[in-house]
């Protein structure tokens, strides 16, 4: 799965924070990184709020998201190079700095880069990926990919009973295989419902052709 970097310009306002969280959830769903969504949304909220608090309302900023190896990298760019994020105890009574304490608690690493025209506050989250373009391993997904390999190379169709499986066991195996493929479709960003509809349509057409259109 290709996970291309993307960025989104926004204005530092409280109303924009919720929109950024929704965009993050959408993109991570497409990337198959569902297990990272909650922490990523928290980090986006805190980094964007940090701009509002320290750079001021209405400040133009940019959210940039990419893969850093197998880590998810979240950056927020803003033009104020004077206001640096501070880190205080999350239980502190002070309003400033608690947001970065939350980022520090959930992110694997974070930092600040000063450039000539802007500040970049970033954090990285572990994704559980084996490779940057891979997927988060799960038994269902791995089984589905094995089945895909077997299916593409098989010369003879598998039939219930060929391995002394009772019809009930064969049905259970077929249901498990379909469920595994749905897992595979989800982590690769496909719409499983759409694929199921298309598969049903194809099945009905092929079944009709096989039976000669007799109901």
GROMACS .gro file of N, CA and C in nm, residues 97-208:
model
  336
   97UNK      N    1   0.144   2.438   2.819
   97UNK     CA    2   0.236   2.327   2.831
   97UNK      C    3   0.171   2.193   2.853
   98UNK      N    4   0.044   2.191   2.899
   98UNK     CA    5  -0.020   2.063   2.924
   98UNK      C    6  -0.047   1.986   2.796
   99UNK      N    7  -0.075   2.060   2.688
   99UNK     CA    8  -0.099   1.994   2.560
   99UNK      C    9   0.021   1.915   2.513
  100UNK      N   10   0.138   1.974   2.527
  100UNK     CA   11   0.260   1.904   2.485
  100UNK      C   12   0.291   1.788   2.579
  101UNK      N   13   0.246   1.797   2.705
  101UNK     CA   14   0.263   1.684   2.796
  101UNK      C   15   0.181   1.565   2.747
  102UNK      N   16   0.062   1.592   2.694
  102UNK     CA   17  -0.020   1.485   2.639
  102UNK      C   18   0.045   1.424   2.515
  103UNK      N   19   0.099   1.510   2.429
  103UNK     CA   20   0.171   1.461   2.311
  103UNK      C   21   0.289   1.375   2.355
  104UNK      N   22   0.362   1.422   2.454
  104UNK     CA   23   0.478   1.348   2.504
  104UNK      C   24   0.436   1.212   2.560
  105UNK      N   25   0.314   1.205   2.615
  105UNK     CA   26   0.267   1.081   2.677
  105UNK      C   27   0.229   0.975   2.574
  106UNK      N   28   0.178   1.016   2.457
  106UNK     CA   29   0.129   0.917   2.360
  106UNK      C   30   0.223   0.897   2.242
  107UNK      N   31   0.305   0.998   2.210
  107UNK     CA   32   0.394   0.987   2.094
  107UNK      C   33   0.523   0.914   2.134
  108UNK      N   34   0.584   0.850   2.037
  108UNK     CA   35   0.712   0.782   2.063
  108UNK      C   36   0.827   0.884   2.066
  109UNK      N   37   0.811   0.991   1.993
  109UNK     CA   38   0.909   1.099   1.997
  109UNK      C   39   0.845   1.225   1.940
  110UNK      N   40   0.897   1.340   1.978
  110UNK     CA   41   0.846   1.467   1.926
  110UNK      C   42   0.956   1.571   1.936
  111UNK      N   43   0.938   1.681   1.866
  111UNK     CA   44   1.038   1.786   1.871
  111UNK      C   45   0.993   1.910   1.795
  112UNK      N   46   1.085   2.007   1.785
  112UNK     CA   47   1.057   2.133   1.717
  112UNK      C   48   1.174   2.165   1.625
  113UNK      N   49   1.143   2.205   1.504
  113UNK     CA   50   1.244   2.248   1.408
  113UNK      C   51   1.220   2.395   1.375
  114UNK      N   52   1.322   2.476   1.384
  114UNK     CA   53   1.313   2.617   1.347
  114UNK      C   54   1.373   2.637   1.209
  115UNK      N   55   1.294   2.693   1.121
  115UNK     CA   56   1.341   2.725   0.987
  115UNK      C   57   1.335   2.876   0.969
  116UNK      N   58   1.389   2.923   0.859
  116UNK     CA   59   1.402   3.069   0.843
  116UNK      C   60   1.267   3.139   0.844
  117UNK      N   61   1.162   3.073   0.797
  117UNK     CA   62   1.033   3.140   0.786
  117UNK      C   63   0.921   3.075   0.866
  118UNK      N   64   0.954   2.970   0.941
  118UNK     CA   65   0.846   2.902   1.014
  118UNK      C   66   0.902   2.809   1.121
  119UNK      N   67   0.810   2.765   1.205
  119UNK     CA   68   0.840   2.665   1.308
  119UNK      C   69   0.765   2.538   1.273
  120UNK      N   70   0.830   2.424   1.293
  120UNK     CA   71   0.766   2.295   1.267
  120UNK      C   72   0.766   2.216   1.397
  121UNK      N   73   0.648   2.193   1.451
  121UNK     CA   74   0.634   2.108   1.570
  121UNK      C   75   0.586   1.972   1.522
  122UNK      N   76   0.657   1.867   1.560
  122UNK     CA   77   0.627   1.735   1.504
  122UNK      C   78   0.624   1.627   1.612
  123UNK      N   79   0.559   1.518   1.577
  123UNK     CA   80   0.564   1.400   1.662
  123UNK      C   81   0.553   1.276   1.574
  124UNK      N   82   0.596   1.163   1.626
  124UNK     CA   83   0.590   1.037   1.552
  124UNK      C   84   0.528   0.928   1.639
  125UNK      N   85   0.442   0.849   1.576
  125UNK     CA   86   0.371   0.741   1.645
  125UNK      C   87   0.404   0.608   1.581
  126UNK      N   88   0.429   0.508   1.663
  126UNK     CA   89   0.452   0.373   1.610
  126UNK      C   90   0.322   0.321   1.550
  127UNK      N   91   0.332   0.251   1.436
  127UNK     CA   92   0.214   0.203   1.366
  127UNK      C   93   0.196   0.052   1.374
  128UNK      N   94   0.302  -0.021   1.408
  128UNK     CA   95   0.295  -0.166   1.406
  128UNK      C   96   0.321  -0.225   1.270
  129UNK      N   97   0.357  -0.140   1.173
  129UNK     CA   98   0.387  -0.187   1.038
  129UNK      C   99   0.523  -0.256   1.035
  130UNK      N  100   0.535  -0.357   0.949
  130UNK     CA  101   0.665  -0.421   0.928
  130UNK      C  102   0.747  -0.341   0.828
  131UNK      N  103   0.681  -0.277   0.731
  131UNK     CA  104   0.746  -0.192   0.631
  131UNK      C  105   0.658  -0.069   0.610
  132UNK      N  106   0.716   0.043   0.560
  132UNK     CA  107   0.636   0.164   0.542
  132UNK      C  108   0.515   0.145   0.451
  133UNK      N  109   0.526   0.058   0.351
  133UNK     CA  110   0.417   0.037   0.257
  133UNK      C  111   0.340  -0.092   0.286
  134UNK      N  112   0.369  -0.155   0.400
  134UNK     CA  113   0.300  -0.277   0.435
  134UNK      C  114   0.169  -0.249   0.506
  135UNK      N  115   0.119  -0.346   0.577
  135UNK     CA  116  -0.003  -0.328   0.654
  135UNK      C  117   0.019  -0.383   0.793
  136UNK      N  118  -0.069  -0.342   0.883
  136UNK     CA  119  -0.060  -0.392   1.020
  136UNK      C  120  -0.101  -0.538   1.020
  137UNK      N  121  -0.010  -0.624   1.063
  137UNK     CA  122  -0.037  -0.767   1.058
  137UNK      C  123  -0.152  -0.804   1.150
  138UNK      N  124  -0.239  -0.887   1.098
  138UNK     CA  125  -0.345  -0.949   1.178
  138UNK      C  126  -0.369  -1.086   1.117
  139UNK      N  127  -0.414  -1.182   1.196
  139UNK     CA  128  -0.433  -1.317   1.142
  139UNK      C  129  -0.524  -1.321   1.021
  140UNK      N  130  -0.633  -1.243   1.024
  140UNK     CA  131  -0.726  -1.245   0.911
  140UNK      C  132  -0.663  -1.195   0.783
  141UNK      N  133  -0.589  -1.083   0.793
  141UNK     CA  134  -0.527  -1.026   0.675
  141UNK      C  135  -0.421  -1.121   0.618
  142UNK      N  136  -0.341  -1.180   0.706
  142UNK     CA  137  -0.237  -1.272   0.661
  142UNK      C  138  -0.298  -1.395   0.594
  143UNK      N  139  -0.407  -1.446   0.650
  143UNK     CA  140  -0.473  -1.561   0.589
  143UNK      C  141  -0.529  -1.526   0.452
  144UNK      N  142  -0.588  -1.406   0.442
  144UNK     CA  143  -0.645  -1.363   0.315
  144UNK      C  144  -0.537  -1.352   0.207
  145UNK      N  145  -0.420  -1.297   0.244
  145UNK     CA  146  -0.314  -1.284   0.145
  145UNK      C  147  -0.260  -1.421   0.104
  146UNK      N  148  -0.257  -1.515   0.198
  146UNK     CA  149  -0.217  -1.652   0.162
  146UNK      C  150  -0.318  -1.712   0.066
  147UNK      N  151  -0.446  -1.691   0.094
  147UNK     CA  152  -0.550  -1.742   0.005
  147UNK      C  153  -0.542  -1.679  -0.134
  148UNK      N  154  -0.511  -1.549  -0.138
  148UNK     CA  155  -0.494  -1.483  -0.268
  148UNK      C  156  -0.384  -1.548  -0.349
  149UNK      N  157  -0.272  -1.580  -0.281
  149UNK     CA  158  -0.162  -1.645  -0.351
  149UNK      C  159  -0.201  -1.783  -0.400
  150UNK      N  160  -0.271  -1.858  -0.316
  150UNK     CA  161  -0.315  -1.993  -0.356
  150UNK      C  162  -0.414  -1.984  -0.471
  151UNK      N  163  -0.508  -1.890  -0.460
  151UNK     CA  164  -0.613  -1.875  -0.562
  151UNK      C  165  -0.554  -1.841  -0.698
  152UNK      N  166  -0.455  -1.749  -0.697
  152UNK     CA  167  -0.399  -1.704  -0.824
  152UNK      C  168  -0.314  -1.811  -0.892
  153UNK      N  169  -0.262  -1.907  -0.813
  153UNK     CA  170  -0.174  -2.009  -0.870
  153UNK      C  171  -0.242  -2.145  -0.889
  154UNK      N  172  -0.364  -2.158  -0.833
  154UNK     CA  173  -0.432  -2.288  -0.839
  154UNK      C  174  -0.476  -2.319  -0.982
  155UNK      N  175  -0.458  -2.445  -1.021
  155UNK     CA  176  -0.500  -2.490  -1.152
  155UNK      C  177  -0.633  -2.565  -1.147
  156UNK      N  178  -0.661  -2.624  -1.030
  156UNK     CA  179  -0.783  -2.701  -1.015
  156UNK      C  180  -0.866  -2.641  -0.902
  157UNK      N  181  -0.998  -2.624  -0.924
  157UNK     CA  182  -1.082  -2.565  -0.819
  157UNK      C  183  -1.095  -2.658  -0.700
  158UNK      N  184  -1.104  -2.598  -0.580
  158UNK     CA  185  -1.126  -2.676  -0.459
  158UNK      C  186  -1.274  -2.706  -0.447
  159UNK      N  187  -1.310  -2.829  -0.412
  159UNK     CA  188  -1.450  -2.868  -0.398
  159UNK      C  189  -1.473  -2.922  -0.258
  160UNK      N  190  -1.588  -2.888  -0.198
  160UNK     CA  191  -1.619  -2.944  -0.066
  160UNK      C  192  -1.613  -3.096  -0.069
  161UNK      N  193  -1.549  -3.151   0.030
  161UNK     CA  194  -1.538  -3.296   0.037
  161UNK      C  195  -1.409  -3.350  -0.020
  162UNK      N  196  -1.335  -3.268  -0.093
  162UNK     CA  197  -1.212  -3.318  -0.154
  162UNK      C  198  -1.107  -3.350  -0.050
  163UNK      N  199  -1.119  -3.288   0.067
  163UNK     CA  200  -1.025  -3.318   0.175
  163UNK      C  201  -1.100  -3.377   0.294
  164UNK      N  202  -1.209  -3.449   0.264
  164UNK     CA  203  -1.289  -3.517   0.366
  164UNK      C  204  -1.353  -3.419   0.465
  165UNK      N  205  -1.376  -3.300   0.415
  165UNK     CA  206  -1.447  -3.202   0.498
  165UNK      C  207  -1.596  -3.223   0.481
  166UNK      N  208  -1.666  -3.227   0.590
  166UNK     CA  209  -1.812  -3.233   0.581
  166UNK      C  210  -1.863  -3.102   0.523
  167UNK      N  211  -1.983  -3.104   0.468
  167UNK     CA  212  -2.037  -2.984   0.405
  167UNK      C  213  -2.046  -2.868   0.503
  168UNK      N  214  -2.080  -2.897   0.630
  168UNK     CA  215  -2.086  -2.790   0.730
  168UNK      C  216  -1.952  -2.728   0.755
  169UNK      N  217  -1.847  -2.809   0.759
  169UNK     CA  218  -1.712  -2.757   0.780
  169UNK      C  219  -1.669  -2.675   0.659
  170UNK      N  220  -1.707  -2.721   0.540
  170UNK     CA  221  -1.672  -2.646   0.419
  170UNK      C  222  -1.739  -2.509   0.420
  171UNK      N  223  -1.865  -2.506   0.464
  171UNK     CA  224  -1.937  -2.378   0.472
  171UNK      C  225  -1.870  -2.285   0.571
  172UNK      N  226  -1.832  -2.337   0.687
  172UNK     CA  227  -1.763  -2.255   0.787
  172UNK      C  228  -1.631  -2.201   0.732
  173UNK      N  229  -1.558  -2.285   0.657
  173UNK     CA  230  -1.431  -2.242   0.600
  173UNK      C  231  -1.453  -2.131   0.498
  174UNK      N  232  -1.561  -2.144   0.418
  174UNK     CA  233  -1.591  -2.041   0.318
  174UNK      C  234  -1.625  -1.909   0.385
  175UNK      N  235  -1.705  -1.914   0.493
  175UNK     CA  236  -1.742  -1.792   0.566
  175UNK      C  237  -1.619  -1.727   0.627
  176UNK      N  238  -1.530  -1.809   0.684
  176UNK     CA  239  -1.407  -1.755   0.743
  176UNK      C  240  -1.320  -1.690   0.636
  177UNK      N  241  -1.314  -1.751   0.517
  177UNK     CA  242  -1.234  -1.694   0.408
  177UNK      C  243  -1.290  -1.560   0.364
  178UNK      N  244  -1.423  -1.550   0.352
  178UNK     CA  245  -1.484  -1.423   0.313
  178UNK      C  246  -1.455  -1.315   0.416
  179UNK      N  247  -1.466  -1.352   0.546
  179UNK     CA  248  -1.437  -1.255   0.652
  179UNK      C  249  -1.292  -1.208   0.645
  180UNK      N  250  -1.199  -1.301   0.617
  180UNK     CA  251  -1.059  -1.263   0.605
  180UNK      C  252  -1.037  -1.168   0.489
  181UNK      N  253  -1.106  -1.191   0.378
  181UNK     CA  254  -1.092  -1.101   0.264
  181UNK      C  255  -1.148  -0.963   0.297
  182UNK      N  256  -1.253  -0.957   0.376
  182UNK     CA  257  -1.306  -0.827   0.417
  182UNK      C  258  -1.205  -0.752   0.503
  183UNK      N  259  -1.134  -0.825   0.591
  183UNK     CA  260  -1.025  -0.762   0.667
  183UNK      C  261  -0.919  -0.707   0.572
  184UNK      N  262  -0.882  -0.787   0.473
  184UNK     CA  263  -0.779  -0.747   0.377
  184UNK      C  264  -0.822  -0.623   0.300
  185UNK      N  265  -0.948  -0.621   0.255
  185UNK     CA  266  -1.000  -0.506   0.181
  185UNK      C  267  -0.994  -0.380   0.266
  186UNK      N  268  -1.033  -0.392   0.395
  186UNK     CA  269  -1.035  -0.276   0.482
  186UNK      C  270  -0.897  -0.216   0.502
  187UNK      N  271  -0.797  -0.300   0.532
  187UNK     CA  272  -0.664  -0.245   0.560
  187UNK      C  273  -0.598  -0.190   0.435
  188UNK      N  274  -0.648  -0.229   0.318
  188UNK     CA  275  -0.592  -0.175   0.194
  188UNK      C  276  -0.676  -0.061   0.138
  189UNK      N  277  -0.771  -0.011   0.218
  189UNK     CA  278  -0.843   0.110   0.181
  189UNK      C  279  -0.961   0.092   0.088
  190UNK      N  280  -1.007  -0.031   0.067
  190UNK     CA  281  -1.121  -0.053  -0.021
  190UNK      C  282  -1.252  -0.042   0.057
  191UNK      N  283  -1.360  -0.014  -0.017
  191UNK     CA  284  -1.494  -0.012   0.041
  191UNK      C  285  -1.548  -0.154   0.036
  192UNK      N  286  -1.548  -0.222   0.151
  192UNK     CA  287  -1.587  -0.364   0.155
  192UNK      C  288  -1.731  -0.384   0.110
  193UNK      N  289  -1.822  -0.293   0.147
  193UNK     CA  290  -1.962  -0.307   0.106
  193UNK      C  291  -1.975  -0.299  -0.045
  194UNK      N  292  -1.901  -0.206  -0.106
  194UNK     CA  293  -1.905  -0.193  -0.252
  194UNK      C  294  -1.853  -0.319  -0.319
  195UNK      N  295  -1.743  -0.373  -0.267
  195UNK     CA  296  -1.686  -0.495  -0.324
  195UNK      C  297  -1.783  -0.611  -0.309
  196UNK      N  298  -1.848  -0.622  -0.194
  196UNK     CA  299  -1.947  -0.729  -0.174
  196UNK      C  300  -2.063  -0.716  -0.273
  197UNK      N  301  -2.110  -0.594  -0.295
  197UNK     CA  302  -2.219  -0.573  -0.392
  197UNK      C  303  -2.176  -0.616  -0.532
  198UNK      N  304  -2.054  -0.579  -0.570
  198UNK     CA  305  -2.005  -0.615  -0.703
  198UNK      C  306  -1.986  -0.765  -0.715
  199UNK      N  307  -1.937  -0.828  -0.608
  199UNK     CA  308  -1.918  -0.972  -0.610
  199UNK      C  309  -2.053  -1.044  -0.623
  200UNK      N  310  -2.155  -0.993  -0.550
  200UNK     CA  311  -2.288  -1.053  -0.558
  200UNK      C  312  -2.345  -1.041  -0.699
  201UNK      N  313  -2.326  -0.924  -0.760
  201UNK     CA  314  -2.374  -0.904  -0.897
  201UNK      C  315  -2.304  -0.999  -0.993
  202UNK      N  316  -2.173  -1.011  -0.977
  202UNK     CA  317  -2.098  -1.101  -1.064
  202UNK      C  318  -2.142  -1.245  -1.044
  203UNK      N  319  -2.163  -1.283  -0.919
  203UNK     CA  320  -2.208  -1.419  -0.889
  203UNK      C  321  -2.342  -1.448  -0.957
  204UNK      N  322  -2.436  -1.353  -0.947
  204UNK     CA  323  -2.568  -1.374  -1.005
  204UNK      C  324  -2.561  -1.385  -1.158
  205UNK      N  325  -2.477  -1.301  -1.220
  205UNK     CA  326  -2.461  -1.308  -1.365
  205UNK      C  327  -2.402  -1.442  -1.407
  206UNK      N  328  -2.297  -1.484  -1.337
  206UNK     CA  329  -2.232  -1.610  -1.372
  206UNK      C  330  -2.323  -1.730  -1.343
  207UNK      N  331  -2.398  -1.720  -1.230
  207UNK     CA  332  -2.490  -1.829  -1.198
  207UNK      C  333  -2.600  -1.838  -1.302
  208UNK      N  334  -2.648  -1.723  -1.348
  208UNK     CA  335  -2.752  -1.722  -1.450
  208UNK      C  336  -2.702  -1.782  -1.580
   0.00000   0.00000   0.00000
